[in-house]
């Protein structure tokens, strides 16, 4: 069954170009030319990935990303002509999985879409329910198969990348990982030089699992070196 992609893009020519290349590579594609209809479609249908323009009239890409993340955990790839790091960091911070700057190579777009869908399917594949599928440390409980995190028996809702980052650190306790290493492990093929998003994600994870973010119990900052999960 073909994977389905939603394109939310107000430039009709760009939307059609993206659609044509994705369809040529076997994807089913829906396009929406404004933020309101795009958000409605994103929440109504079950897509494999959403290709989201940042600068949209009315409801912008940031607002749409936030709204989607409150209900869905599918890959979101932001597209923008803006190259500023602050926009990329902001996008990652609210749950975007990737950020691609216009103009871009259509083949690069297809490669990123394919990689994100494949990675998401790998990460969400259910196992056989062995002990390795769970992590329990203090008042923190991580169910890898269900992709759920509980703190003091109450669920903490994490985005896709936040969950991946937490699981990686918790699965390798007491080891210091640099931001570059964490970026490579979690974001993989993404553009070089966006390691500041690791800090954004660590801070957001702490807000959700730590009792005191100024004195974290789980994820420790090792100044000048990186981060480690304390055990």
PDB file of C-alpha atoms in Angstrom:
ATOM      1  CA  UNK A   1       0.000   0.000   0.000  1.00  0.00           C
ATOM      2  CA  UNK A   2       1.387   3.393  -1.011  1.00  0.00           C
ATOM      3  CA  UNK A   3       2.403   5.765   1.768  1.00  0.00           C
ATOM      4  CA  UNK A   4       0.411   9.004   1.884  1.00  0.00           C
ATOM      5  CA  UNK A   5       1.918  12.485   2.121  1.00  0.00           C
ATOM      6  CA  UNK A   6       0.180  15.770   2.900  1.00  0.00           C
ATOM      7  CA  UNK A   7       1.711  18.920   1.386  1.00  0.00           C
ATOM      8  CA  UNK A   8       0.676  22.222   2.982  1.00  0.00           C
ATOM      9  CA  UNK A   9       2.099  24.907   0.686  1.00  0.00           C
ATOM     10  CA  UNK A  10       0.542  28.188  -0.507  1.00  0.00           C
ATOM     11  CA  UNK A  11       2.696  28.412  -3.657  1.00  0.00           C
ATOM     12  CA  UNK A  12       0.800  26.281  -6.156  1.00  0.00           C
ATOM     13  CA  UNK A  13       3.803  25.785  -8.440  1.00  0.00           C
ATOM     14  CA  UNK A  14       5.998  24.519  -5.595  1.00  0.00           C
ATOM     15  CA  UNK A  15       3.198  22.301  -4.275  1.00  0.00           C
ATOM     16  CA  UNK A  16       2.726  20.749  -7.716  1.00  0.00           C
ATOM     17  CA  UNK A  17       6.472  20.207  -8.143  1.00  0.00           C
ATOM     18  CA  UNK A  18       6.714  18.472  -4.782  1.00  0.00           C
ATOM     19  CA  UNK A  19       3.614  16.408  -5.536  1.00  0.00           C
ATOM     20  CA  UNK A  20       4.889  15.309  -8.948  1.00  0.00           C
ATOM     21  CA  UNK A  21       8.242  14.115  -7.633  1.00  0.00           C
ATOM     22  CA  UNK A  22       6.689  12.293  -4.697  1.00  0.00           C
ATOM     23  CA  UNK A  23       4.042  10.628  -6.863  1.00  0.00           C
ATOM     24  CA  UNK A  24       6.753   9.588  -9.319  1.00  0.00           C
ATOM     25  CA  UNK A  25       8.400   7.798  -6.416  1.00  0.00           C
ATOM     26  CA  UNK A  26       5.284   5.862  -5.458  1.00  0.00           C
ATOM     27  CA  UNK A  27       3.672   8.083  -2.825  1.00  0.00           C
ATOM     28  CA  UNK A  28       0.043   9.133  -2.654  1.00  0.00           C
ATOM     29  CA  UNK A  29      -0.077  12.906  -2.224  1.00  0.00           C
ATOM     30  CA  UNK A  30      -2.706  15.407  -1.079  1.00  0.00           C
ATOM     31  CA  UNK A  31      -2.065  19.142  -1.348  1.00  0.00           C
ATOM     32  CA  UNK A  32      -3.588  22.016   0.600  1.00  0.00           C
ATOM     33  CA  UNK A  33      -2.863  25.634  -0.362  1.00  0.00           C
ATOM     34  CA  UNK A  34      -3.586  27.376   2.947  1.00  0.00           C
ATOM     35  CA  UNK A  35      -3.001  26.795   6.634  1.00  0.00           C
ATOM     36  CA  UNK A  36      -6.610  26.346   7.730  1.00  0.00           C
ATOM     37  CA  UNK A  37      -7.489  23.616   5.222  1.00  0.00           C
ATOM     38  CA  UNK A  38      -4.060  22.034   5.677  1.00  0.00           C
ATOM     39  CA  UNK A  39      -4.470  21.720   9.423  1.00  0.00           C
ATOM     40  CA  UNK A  40      -7.989  20.311   9.040  1.00  0.00           C
ATOM     41  CA  UNK A  41      -6.719  17.671   6.603  1.00  0.00           C
ATOM     42  CA  UNK A  42      -3.735  16.820   8.807  1.00  0.00           C
ATOM     43  CA  UNK A  43      -5.940  16.158  11.823  1.00  0.00           C
ATOM     44  CA  UNK A  44      -8.650  14.316   9.918  1.00  0.00           C
ATOM     45  CA  UNK A  45      -6.676  11.811   7.830  1.00  0.00           C
ATOM     46  CA  UNK A  46      -3.902   9.412   8.670  1.00  0.00           C
ATOM     47  CA  UNK A  47      -0.837  10.487   6.706  1.00  0.00           C
ATOM     48  CA  UNK A  48       2.607   8.918   6.741  1.00  0.00           C
ATOM     49  CA  UNK A  49       4.334  12.329   6.675  1.00  0.00           C
ATOM     50  CA  UNK A  50       3.429  16.016   6.448  1.00  0.00           C
ATOM     51  CA  UNK A  51       5.406  18.447   4.292  1.00  0.00           C
ATOM     52  CA  UNK A  52       4.719  21.816   5.884  1.00  0.00           C
ATOM     53  CA  UNK A  53       5.592  25.252   4.520  1.00  0.00           C
ATOM     54  CA  UNK A  54       6.617  27.666   7.252  1.00  0.00           C
ATOM     55  CA  UNK A  55       5.301  30.931   5.808  1.00  0.00           C
ATOM     56  CA  UNK A  56       1.590  30.479   5.209  1.00  0.00           C
ATOM     57  CA  UNK A  57      -1.132  33.142   5.161  1.00  0.00           C
ATOM     58  CA  UNK A  58      -3.429  33.071   8.166  1.00  0.00           C
ATOM     59  CA  UNK A  59      -2.248  30.130  10.256  1.00  0.00           C
ATOM     60  CA  UNK A  60       1.521  29.795   9.867  1.00  0.00           C
ATOM     61  CA  UNK A  61       3.597  26.622   9.882  1.00  0.00           C
ATOM     62  CA  UNK A  62       4.623  26.972  13.520  1.00  0.00           C
ATOM     63  CA  UNK A  63       1.003  27.080  14.693  1.00  0.00           C
ATOM     64  CA  UNK A  64       0.081  24.142  12.469  1.00  0.00           C
ATOM     65  CA  UNK A  65       3.026  22.081  13.743  1.00  0.00           C
ATOM     66  CA  UNK A  66       2.028  22.708  17.360  1.00  0.00           C
ATOM     67  CA  UNK A  67      -1.580  21.730  16.678  1.00  0.00           C
ATOM     68  CA  UNK A  68      -0.584  18.525  14.886  1.00  0.00           C
ATOM     69  CA  UNK A  69       1.866  17.552  17.622  1.00  0.00           C
ATOM     70  CA  UNK A  70      -0.854  17.785  20.247  1.00  0.00           C
ATOM     71  CA  UNK A  71      -2.683  14.924  18.523  1.00  0.00           C
ATOM     72  CA  UNK A  72      -0.295  13.064  16.210  1.00  0.00           C
ATOM     73  CA  UNK A  73       3.258  11.738  16.290  1.00  0.00           C
ATOM     74  CA  UNK A  74       3.932  11.386  12.548  1.00  0.00           C
ATOM     75  CA  UNK A  75       7.011  12.913  10.856  1.00  0.00           C
ATOM     76  CA  UNK A  76       6.729  16.623  10.021  1.00  0.00           C
ATOM     77  CA  UNK A  77       9.182  18.104   7.522  1.00  0.00           C
ATOM     78  CA  UNK A  78       9.191  21.916   7.504  1.00  0.00           C
ATOM     79  CA  UNK A  79       9.980  23.762   4.264  1.00  0.00           C
ATOM     80  CA  UNK A  80      11.006  27.422   4.196  1.00  0.00           C
ATOM     81  CA  UNK A  81      12.952  30.037   2.266  1.00  0.00           C
ATOM     82  CA  UNK A  82      14.200  31.374   5.630  1.00  0.00           C
ATOM     83  CA  UNK A  83      17.727  30.248   6.503  1.00  0.00           C
ATOM     84  CA  UNK A  84      17.999  31.770   9.973  1.00  0.00           C
ATOM     85  CA  UNK A  85      19.044  29.347  12.706  1.00  0.00           C
ATOM     86  CA  UNK A  86      16.416  30.754  15.079  1.00  0.00           C
ATOM     87  CA  UNK A  87      13.618  29.562  12.785  1.00  0.00           C
ATOM     88  CA  UNK A  88      15.171  26.110  12.522  1.00  0.00           C
ATOM     89  CA  UNK A  89      15.642  25.858  16.283  1.00  0.00           C
ATOM     90  CA  UNK A  90      12.089  27.059  16.858  1.00  0.00           C
ATOM     91  CA  UNK A  91      10.764  24.503  14.381  1.00  0.00           C
ATOM     92  CA  UNK A  92      12.664  21.640  16.012  1.00  0.00           C
ATOM     93  CA  UNK A  93      11.613  22.902  19.421  1.00  0.00           C
ATOM     94  CA  UNK A  94       7.903  22.574  18.667  1.00  0.00           C
ATOM     95  CA  UNK A  95       8.233  19.090  17.222  1.00  0.00           C
ATOM     96  CA  UNK A  96       9.353  19.301  13.579  1.00  0.00           C
ATOM     97  CA  UNK A  97      11.486  16.331  12.525  1.00  0.00           C
ATOM     98  CA  UNK A  98      13.389  18.081   9.760  1.00  0.00           C
ATOM     99  CA  UNK A  99      13.855  21.498   8.131  1.00  0.00           C
ATOM    100  CA  UNK A 100      14.700  21.981   4.458  1.00  0.00           C
ATOM    101  CA  UNK A 101      15.491  25.368   2.923  1.00  0.00           C
ATOM    102  CA  UNK A 102      14.191  26.547  -0.463  1.00  0.00           C
ATOM    103  CA  UNK A 103      15.364  26.231  -3.147  1.00  0.00           C
ATOM    104  CA  UNK A 104      16.117  22.549  -2.724  1.00  0.00           C
ATOM    105  CA  UNK A 105      16.783  19.582  -4.942  1.00  0.00           C
ATOM    106  CA  UNK A 106      13.595  17.551  -5.522  1.00  0.00           C
ATOM    107  CA  UNK A 107      15.659  14.385  -5.239  1.00  0.00           C
ATOM    108  CA  UNK A 108      16.903  15.532  -1.817  1.00  0.00           C
ATOM    109  CA  UNK A 109      13.311  16.153  -0.749  1.00  0.00           C
ATOM    110  CA  UNK A 110      12.251  12.665  -1.838  1.00  0.00           C
ATOM    111  CA  UNK A 111      15.263  11.132  -0.057  1.00  0.00           C
ATOM    112  CA  UNK A 112      14.435  12.927   3.197  1.00  0.00           C
ATOM    113  CA  UNK A 113      10.765  11.966   2.998  1.00  0.00           C
ATOM    114  CA  UNK A 114      11.655   8.339   2.374  1.00  0.00           C
ATOM    115  CA  UNK A 115      14.222   8.255   5.195  1.00  0.00           C
ATOM    116  CA  UNK A 116      11.874   9.837   7.756  1.00  0.00           C
ATOM    117  CA  UNK A 117       9.020   7.465   6.950  1.00  0.00           C
ATOM    118  CA  UNK A 118      11.309   4.423   7.047  1.00  0.00           C
ATOM    119  CA  UNK A 119      12.855   5.529  10.321  1.00  0.00           C
ATOM    120  CA  UNK A 120       9.499   6.248  11.913  1.00  0.00           C
ATOM    121  CA  UNK A 121       8.222   2.806  10.912  1.00  0.00           C
ATOM    122  CA  UNK A 122      11.341   1.188  12.368  1.00  0.00           C
ATOM    123  CA  UNK A 123      11.006   3.047  15.637  1.00  0.00           C
ATOM    124  CA  UNK A 124       7.312   2.302  16.049  1.00  0.00           C
ATOM    125  CA  UNK A 125       7.495  -1.378  15.105  1.00  0.00           C
ATOM    126  CA  UNK A 126       6.289  -3.512  17.992  1.00  0.00           C
ATOM    127  CA  UNK A 127       8.555  -6.123  19.514  1.00  0.00           C
ATOM    128  CA  UNK A 128       7.842  -9.303  21.478  1.00  0.00           C
ATOM    129  CA  UNK A 129       7.318  -7.684  24.873  1.00  0.00           C
ATOM    130  CA  UNK A 130      10.679  -8.640  26.397  1.00  0.00           C
ATOM    131  CA  UNK A 131      12.316  -6.804  29.280  1.00  0.00           C
ATOM    132  CA  UNK A 132      14.429  -4.856  26.789  1.00  0.00           C
ATOM    133  CA  UNK A 133      11.247  -3.104  25.656  1.00  0.00           C
ATOM    134  CA  UNK A 134      10.982  -1.239  28.981  1.00  0.00           C
ATOM    135  CA  UNK A 135      13.173   1.110  30.995  1.00  0.00           C
ATOM    136  CA  UNK A 136      12.331   1.752  34.637  1.00  0.00           C
ATOM    137  CA  UNK A 137      14.537   4.091  36.674  1.00  0.00           C
ATOM    138  CA  UNK A 138      13.331   5.841  39.824  1.00  0.00           C
ATOM    139  CA  UNK A 139       9.931   7.353  39.139  1.00  0.00           C
ATOM    140  CA  UNK A 140      10.555   7.242  35.372  1.00  0.00           C
ATOM    141  CA  UNK A 141       9.068   4.451  33.252  1.00  0.00           C
ATOM    142  CA  UNK A 142       9.589   4.182  29.477  1.00  0.00           C
ATOM    143  CA  UNK A 143       7.587   1.774  27.326  1.00  0.00           C
ATOM    144  CA  UNK A 144       9.574   1.526  24.092  1.00  0.00           C
ATOM    145  CA  UNK A 145       6.949  -0.402  22.139  1.00  0.00           C
ATOM    146  CA  UNK A 146       4.051   1.850  23.025  1.00  0.00           C
ATOM    147  CA  UNK A 147       6.381   4.886  22.834  1.00  0.00           C
ATOM    148  CA  UNK A 148       5.047   6.196  26.114  1.00  0.00           C
ATOM    149  CA  UNK A 149       6.767   7.797  29.079  1.00  0.00           C
ATOM    150  CA  UNK A 150       5.419   7.915  32.629  1.00  0.00           C
ATOM    151  CA  UNK A 151       6.637  10.022  35.539  1.00  0.00           C
ATOM    152  CA  UNK A 152       5.207   9.164  38.956  1.00  0.00           C
ATOM    153  CA  UNK A 153       2.690   6.957  37.100  1.00  0.00           C
ATOM    154  CA  UNK A 154       1.413   9.938  35.080  1.00  0.00           C
ATOM    155  CA  UNK A 155       2.034  10.051  31.343  1.00  0.00           C
ATOM    156  CA  UNK A 156       4.451  12.670  29.999  1.00  0.00           C
ATOM    157  CA  UNK A 157       3.747  13.349  26.327  1.00  0.00           C
ATOM    158  CA  UNK A 158       6.937  13.577  24.278  1.00  0.00           C
ATOM    159  CA  UNK A 159       7.385  14.326  20.600  1.00  0.00           C
ATOM    160  CA  UNK A 160       8.938  11.742  18.300  1.00  0.00           C
ATOM    161  CA  UNK A 161      12.470  13.142  18.533  1.00  0.00           C
ATOM    162  CA  UNK A 162      12.202  13.844  22.265  1.00  0.00           C
ATOM    163  CA  UNK A 163      11.260  10.209  22.840  1.00  0.00           C
ATOM    164  CA  UNK A 164      14.088   8.918  20.622  1.00  0.00           C
ATOM    165  CA  UNK A 165      16.627  11.106  22.398  1.00  0.00           C
ATOM    166  CA  UNK A 166      15.436  10.099  25.870  1.00  0.00           C
ATOM    167  CA  UNK A 167      15.464   6.382  25.000  1.00  0.00           C
ATOM    168  CA  UNK A 168      18.963   6.612  23.538  1.00  0.00           C
ATOM    169  CA  UNK A 169      20.361   8.339  26.618  1.00  0.00           C
ATOM    170  CA  UNK A 170      18.483   6.092  29.071  1.00  0.00           C
ATOM    171  CA  UNK A 171      19.650   2.990  27.177  1.00  0.00           C
ATOM    172  CA  UNK A 172      23.268   4.129  27.562  1.00  0.00           C
ATOM    173  CA  UNK A 173      23.422   5.399  31.166  1.00  0.00           C
ATOM    174  CA  UNK A 174      26.451   7.150  32.654  1.00  0.00           C
ATOM    175  CA  UNK A 175      28.032   7.684  29.229  1.00  0.00           C
ATOM    176  CA  UNK A 176      28.721  11.256  28.146  1.00  0.00           C
ATOM    177  CA  UNK A 177      27.579  12.025  24.600  1.00  0.00           C
ATOM    178  CA  UNK A 178      28.510  15.222  22.789  1.00  0.00           C
ATOM    179  CA  UNK A 179      25.839  17.262  21.030  1.00  0.00           C
ATOM    180  CA  UNK A 180      27.379  16.248  17.705  1.00  0.00           C
ATOM    181  CA  UNK A 181      27.116  12.559  18.569  1.00  0.00           C
ATOM    182  CA  UNK A 182      23.530  12.871  19.778  1.00  0.00           C
ATOM    183  CA  UNK A 183      22.593  14.836  16.667  1.00  0.00           C
ATOM    184  CA  UNK A 184      24.120  12.179  14.407  1.00  0.00           C
ATOM    185  CA  UNK A 185      22.428   9.325  16.300  1.00  0.00           C
ATOM    186  CA  UNK A 186      18.949  10.861  16.485  1.00  0.00           C
ATOM    187  CA  UNK A 187      18.687  13.112  13.426  1.00  0.00           C
ATOM    188  CA  UNK A 188      21.048  11.060  11.270  1.00  0.00           C
ATOM    189  CA  UNK A 189      21.261  12.503   7.761  1.00  0.00           C
ATOM    190  CA  UNK A 190      20.072  16.030   8.607  1.00  0.00           C
ATOM    191  CA  UNK A 191      22.087  19.110   7.666  1.00  0.00           C
ATOM    192  CA  UNK A 192      25.417  19.572   9.443  1.00  0.00           C
ATOM    193  CA  UNK A 193      25.555  22.444  11.888  1.00  0.00           C
ATOM    194  CA  UNK A 194      22.152  22.158  13.576  1.00  0.00           C
ATOM    195  CA  UNK A 195      23.418  20.641  16.829  1.00  0.00           C
ATOM    196  CA  UNK A 196      21.824  23.464  18.844  1.00  0.00           C
ATOM    197  CA  UNK A 197      18.526  21.640  18.400  1.00  0.00           C
ATOM    198  CA  UNK A 198      19.888  18.951  20.757  1.00  0.00           C
ATOM    199  CA  UNK A 199      19.958  21.524  23.559  1.00  0.00           C
ATOM    200  CA  UNK A 200      16.405  22.582  22.739  1.00  0.00           C
ATOM    201  CA  UNK A 201      15.183  18.993  22.904  1.00  0.00           C
ATOM    202  CA  UNK A 202      17.084  18.226  26.129  1.00  0.00           C
ATOM    203  CA  UNK A 203      15.488  21.249  27.799  1.00  0.00           C
ATOM    204  CA  UNK A 204      12.020  20.200  26.644  1.00  0.00           C
ATOM    205  CA  UNK A 205      12.544  16.635  27.896  1.00  0.00           C
ATOM    206  CA  UNK A 206      13.663  17.964  31.282  1.00  0.00           C
ATOM    207  CA  UNK A 207      10.539  20.091  31.538  1.00  0.00           C
ATOM    208  CA  UNK A 208       8.480  16.926  31.114  1.00  0.00           C
ATOM    209  CA  UNK A 209      10.346  14.392  33.269  1.00  0.00           C
ATOM    210  CA  UNK A 210      12.317  16.319  35.892  1.00  0.00           C
ATOM    211  CA  UNK A 211      10.909  17.549  39.203  1.00  0.00           C
ATOM    212  CA  UNK A 212      13.476  20.367  39.231  1.00  0.00           C
ATOM    213  CA  UNK A 213      14.920  21.376  35.853  1.00  0.00           C
ATOM    214  CA  UNK A 214      17.635  23.463  37.540  1.00  0.00           C
ATOM    215  CA  UNK A 215      18.853  20.328  39.347  1.00  0.00           C
ATOM    216  CA  UNK A 216      17.976  17.460  36.998  1.00  0.00           C
ATOM    217  CA  UNK A 217      17.762  13.963  38.406  1.00  0.00           C
ATOM    218  CA  UNK A 218      18.086  12.127  35.091  1.00  0.00           C
ATOM    219  CA  UNK A 219      19.733  14.070  32.257  1.00  0.00           C
ATOM    220  CA  UNK A 220      22.912  15.780  33.409  1.00  0.00           C
ATOM    221  CA  UNK A 221      24.849  18.473  31.545  1.00  0.00           C
ATOM    222  CA  UNK A 222      28.585  17.800  31.500  1.00  0.00           C
ATOM    223  CA  UNK A 223      29.956  21.248  30.734  1.00  0.00           C
ATOM    224  CA  UNK A 224      32.197  21.349  27.702  1.00  0.00           C
ATOM    225  CA  UNK A 225      31.481  17.694  26.900  1.00  0.00           C
ATOM    226  CA  UNK A 226      27.773  17.023  26.419  1.00  0.00           C
ATOM    227  CA  UNK A 227      25.038  15.145  28.266  1.00  0.00           C
ATOM    228  CA  UNK A 228      24.645  11.900  30.155  1.00  0.00           C
ATOM    229  CA  UNK A 229      21.788   9.977  31.722  1.00  0.00           C
ATOM    230  CA  UNK A 230      22.613   9.472  35.398  1.00  0.00           C
ATOM    231  CA  UNK A 231      22.062   6.046  36.930  1.00  0.00           C
TER     232      UNK A 231
END
